PDB file of C-alpha atoms in Angstrom:
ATOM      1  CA  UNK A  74      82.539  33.758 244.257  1.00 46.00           C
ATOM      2  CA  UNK A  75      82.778  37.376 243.790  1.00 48.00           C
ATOM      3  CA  UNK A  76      79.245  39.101 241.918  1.00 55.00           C
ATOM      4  CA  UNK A  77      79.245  40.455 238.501  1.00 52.00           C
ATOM      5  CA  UNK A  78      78.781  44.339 240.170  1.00 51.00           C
ATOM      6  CA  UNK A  79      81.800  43.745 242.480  1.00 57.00           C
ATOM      7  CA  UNK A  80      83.994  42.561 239.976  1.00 52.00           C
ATOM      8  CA  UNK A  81      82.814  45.685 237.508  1.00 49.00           C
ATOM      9  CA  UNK A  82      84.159  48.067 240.927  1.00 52.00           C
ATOM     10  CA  UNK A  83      87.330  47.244 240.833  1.00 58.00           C
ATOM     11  CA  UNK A  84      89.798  49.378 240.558  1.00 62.00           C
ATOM     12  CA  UNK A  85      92.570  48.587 238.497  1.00 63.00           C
ATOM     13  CA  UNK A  86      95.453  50.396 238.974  1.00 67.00           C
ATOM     14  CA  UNK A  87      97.347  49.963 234.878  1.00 68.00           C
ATOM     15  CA  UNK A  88      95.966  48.288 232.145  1.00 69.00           C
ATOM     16  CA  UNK A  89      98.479  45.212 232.522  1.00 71.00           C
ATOM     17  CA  UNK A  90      96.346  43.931 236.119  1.00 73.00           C
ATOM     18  CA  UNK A  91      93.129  44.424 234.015  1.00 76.00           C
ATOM     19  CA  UNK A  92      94.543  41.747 231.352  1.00 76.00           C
ATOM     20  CA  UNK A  93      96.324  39.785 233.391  1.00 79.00           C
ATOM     21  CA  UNK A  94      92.935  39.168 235.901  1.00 82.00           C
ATOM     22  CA  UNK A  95      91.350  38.925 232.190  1.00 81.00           C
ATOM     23  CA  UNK A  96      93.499  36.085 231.213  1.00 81.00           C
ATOM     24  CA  UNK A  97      93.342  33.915 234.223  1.00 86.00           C
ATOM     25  CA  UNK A  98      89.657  34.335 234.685  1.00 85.00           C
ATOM     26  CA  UNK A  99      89.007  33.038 231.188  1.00 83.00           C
ATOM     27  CA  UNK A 100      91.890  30.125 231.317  1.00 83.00           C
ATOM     28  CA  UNK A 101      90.042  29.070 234.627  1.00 85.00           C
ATOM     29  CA  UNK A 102      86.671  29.348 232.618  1.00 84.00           C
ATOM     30  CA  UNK A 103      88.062  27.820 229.538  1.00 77.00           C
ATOM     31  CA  UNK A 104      89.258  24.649 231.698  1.00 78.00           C
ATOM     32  CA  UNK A 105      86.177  24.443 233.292  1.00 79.00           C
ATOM     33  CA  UNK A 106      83.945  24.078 229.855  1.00 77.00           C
ATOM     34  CA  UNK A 107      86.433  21.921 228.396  1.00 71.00           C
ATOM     35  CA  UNK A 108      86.388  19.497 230.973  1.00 74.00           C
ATOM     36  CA  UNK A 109      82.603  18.521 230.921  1.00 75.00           C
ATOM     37  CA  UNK A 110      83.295  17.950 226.971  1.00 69.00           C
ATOM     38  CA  UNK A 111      82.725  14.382 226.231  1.00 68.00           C
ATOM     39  CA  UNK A 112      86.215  14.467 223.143  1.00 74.00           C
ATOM     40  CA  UNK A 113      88.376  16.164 225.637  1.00 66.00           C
ATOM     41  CA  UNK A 114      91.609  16.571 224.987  1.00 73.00           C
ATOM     42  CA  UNK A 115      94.249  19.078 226.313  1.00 77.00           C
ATOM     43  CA  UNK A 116      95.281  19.951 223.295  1.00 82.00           C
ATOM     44  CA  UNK A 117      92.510  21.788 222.774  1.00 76.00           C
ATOM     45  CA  UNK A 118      92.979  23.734 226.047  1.00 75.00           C
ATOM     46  CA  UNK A 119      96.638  24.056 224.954  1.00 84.00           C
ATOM     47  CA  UNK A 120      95.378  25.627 221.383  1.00 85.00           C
ATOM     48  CA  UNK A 121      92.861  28.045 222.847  1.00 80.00           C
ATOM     49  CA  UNK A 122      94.713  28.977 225.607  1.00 83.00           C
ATOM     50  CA  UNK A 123      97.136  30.211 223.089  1.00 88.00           C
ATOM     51  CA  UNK A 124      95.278  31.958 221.287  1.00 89.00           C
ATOM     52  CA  UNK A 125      94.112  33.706 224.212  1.00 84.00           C
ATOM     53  CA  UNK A 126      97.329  34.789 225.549  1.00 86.00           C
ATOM     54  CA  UNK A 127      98.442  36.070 222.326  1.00 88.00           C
ATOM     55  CA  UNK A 128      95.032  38.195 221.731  1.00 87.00           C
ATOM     56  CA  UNK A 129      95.734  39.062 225.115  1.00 84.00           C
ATOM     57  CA  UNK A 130      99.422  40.501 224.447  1.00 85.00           C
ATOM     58  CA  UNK A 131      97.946  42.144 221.225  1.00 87.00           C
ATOM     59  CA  UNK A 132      95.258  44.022 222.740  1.00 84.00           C
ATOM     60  CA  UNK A 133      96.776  44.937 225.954  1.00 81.00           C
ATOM     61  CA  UNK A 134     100.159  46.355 224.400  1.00 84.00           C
ATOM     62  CA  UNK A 135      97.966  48.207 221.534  1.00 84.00           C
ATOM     63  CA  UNK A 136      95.150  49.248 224.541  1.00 83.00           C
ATOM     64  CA  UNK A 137      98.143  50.277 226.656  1.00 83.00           C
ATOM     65  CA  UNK A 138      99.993  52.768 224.014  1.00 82.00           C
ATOM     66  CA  UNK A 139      96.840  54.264 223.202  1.00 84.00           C
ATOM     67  CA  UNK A 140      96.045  55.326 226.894  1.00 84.00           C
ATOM     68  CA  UNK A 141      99.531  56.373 227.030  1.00 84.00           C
ATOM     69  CA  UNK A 142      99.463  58.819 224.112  1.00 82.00           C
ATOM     70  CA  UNK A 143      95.793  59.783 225.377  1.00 86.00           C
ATOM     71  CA  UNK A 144      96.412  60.401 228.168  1.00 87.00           C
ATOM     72  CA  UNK A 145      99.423  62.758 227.540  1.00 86.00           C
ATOM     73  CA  UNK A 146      97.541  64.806 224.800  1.00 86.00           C
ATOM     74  CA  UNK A 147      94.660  65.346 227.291  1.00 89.00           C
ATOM     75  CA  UNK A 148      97.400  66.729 229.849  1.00 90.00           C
ATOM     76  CA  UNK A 149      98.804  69.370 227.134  1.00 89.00           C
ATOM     77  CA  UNK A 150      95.408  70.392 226.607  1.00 90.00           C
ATOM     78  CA  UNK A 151      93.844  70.536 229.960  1.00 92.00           C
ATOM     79  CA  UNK A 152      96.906  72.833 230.820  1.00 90.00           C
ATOM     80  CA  UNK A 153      96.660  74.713 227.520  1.00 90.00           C
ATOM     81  CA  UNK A 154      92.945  75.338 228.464  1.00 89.00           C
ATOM     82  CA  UNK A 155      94.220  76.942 231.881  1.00 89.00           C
ATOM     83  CA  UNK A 156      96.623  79.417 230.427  1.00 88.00           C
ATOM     84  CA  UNK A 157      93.594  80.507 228.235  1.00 88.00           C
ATOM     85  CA  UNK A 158      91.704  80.873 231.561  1.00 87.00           C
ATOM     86  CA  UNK A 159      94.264  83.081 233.434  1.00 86.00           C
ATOM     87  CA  UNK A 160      94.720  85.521 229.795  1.00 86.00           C
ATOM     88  CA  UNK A 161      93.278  88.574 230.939  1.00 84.00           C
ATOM     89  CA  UNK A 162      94.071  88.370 234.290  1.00 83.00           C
ATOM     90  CA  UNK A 163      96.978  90.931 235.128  1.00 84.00           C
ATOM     91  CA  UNK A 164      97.577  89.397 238.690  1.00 85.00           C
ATOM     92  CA  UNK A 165     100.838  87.963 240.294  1.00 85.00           C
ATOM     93  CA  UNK A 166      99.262  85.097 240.869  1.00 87.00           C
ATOM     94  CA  UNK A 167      98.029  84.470 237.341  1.00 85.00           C
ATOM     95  CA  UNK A 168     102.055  85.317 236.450  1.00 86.00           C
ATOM     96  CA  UNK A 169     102.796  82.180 238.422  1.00 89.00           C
ATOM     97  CA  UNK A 170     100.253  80.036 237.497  1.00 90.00           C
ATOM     98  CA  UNK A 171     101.177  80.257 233.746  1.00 88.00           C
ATOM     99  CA  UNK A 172     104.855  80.199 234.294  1.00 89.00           C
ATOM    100  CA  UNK A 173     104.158  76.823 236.169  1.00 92.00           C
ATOM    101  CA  UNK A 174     101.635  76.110 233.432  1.00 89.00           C
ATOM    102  CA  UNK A 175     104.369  76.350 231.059  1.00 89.00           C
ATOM    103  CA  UNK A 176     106.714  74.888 232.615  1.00 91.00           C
ATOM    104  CA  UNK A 177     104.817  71.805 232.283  1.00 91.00           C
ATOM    105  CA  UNK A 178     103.783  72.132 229.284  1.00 89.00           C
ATOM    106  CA  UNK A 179     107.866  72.096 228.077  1.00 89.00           C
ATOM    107  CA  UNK A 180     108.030  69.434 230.119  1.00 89.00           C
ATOM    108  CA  UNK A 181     105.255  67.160 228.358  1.00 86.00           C
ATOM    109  CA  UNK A 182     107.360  68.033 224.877  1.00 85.00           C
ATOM    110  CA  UNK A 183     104.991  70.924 224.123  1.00 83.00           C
ATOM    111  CA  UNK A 184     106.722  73.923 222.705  1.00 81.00           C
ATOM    112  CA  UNK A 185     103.795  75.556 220.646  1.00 82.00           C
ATOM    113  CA  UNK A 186     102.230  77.980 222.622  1.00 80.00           C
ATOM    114  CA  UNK A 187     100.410  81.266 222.423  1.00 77.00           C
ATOM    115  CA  UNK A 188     101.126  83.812 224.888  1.00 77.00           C
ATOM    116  CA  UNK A 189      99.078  86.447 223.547  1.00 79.00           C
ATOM    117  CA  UNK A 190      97.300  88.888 226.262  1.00 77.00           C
ATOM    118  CA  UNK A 191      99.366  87.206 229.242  1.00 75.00           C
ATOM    119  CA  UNK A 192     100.742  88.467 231.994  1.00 70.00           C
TER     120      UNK A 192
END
């Protein structure tokens, strides 16, 4: 059986393989209790495991969106924040950095932008 600080390593690569390891390792655990229970019955695996699943769905699809739109607002800012770096700087380089900047930045849906002391 895997430890507690190997299981808190892993790397996840979307939120869906986070929920879906979620949701088997508590079925698994939720089996497990329920048969040492002296009044087992499956339907009460049947009704918690239910209500698990749909908790699960809940959270996961709300969790997901919100990393989504997170994730995309911290983009537009972090390259925002790097066409305020290069202002100033009357370089070729910084010319192409904030076209590319830009460029990104249209591409993200962002069409507010200040361009004041750019080159």
């Amino acid at each position: 059986m895997l430890e507690i600080k190997s299981l808190l390593k892993m790397n996840f690569k979307n939120p869906a393989s986070f929920f879906l390891f979620s949701a088997i390792v508590i079925f698994v655990l939720l089996i497990f209790i329920d048969c040492f229970d002296n009044k087992f019955s499956w339907h009460d695996i049947k009704v918690e495991a239910h209500g698990l699943f749909y908790d699960l769905i809940i959270f996961g699809i709300l969790l997901s969106l919100y990393d989504k739109v997170k994730s995309k607002s911290e983009r537009i800012q972090r390259l925002k924040d790097e066409i305020n770096d290069y202002k100033g700087w009357y370089e070729n380089e910084a010319k192409h950095r904030i076209v590319g900047n830009i460029k990104r930045l249209i591409e993200e849906g962002e069409r507010k932008l200040s361009l004041n002391d750019t080159f």
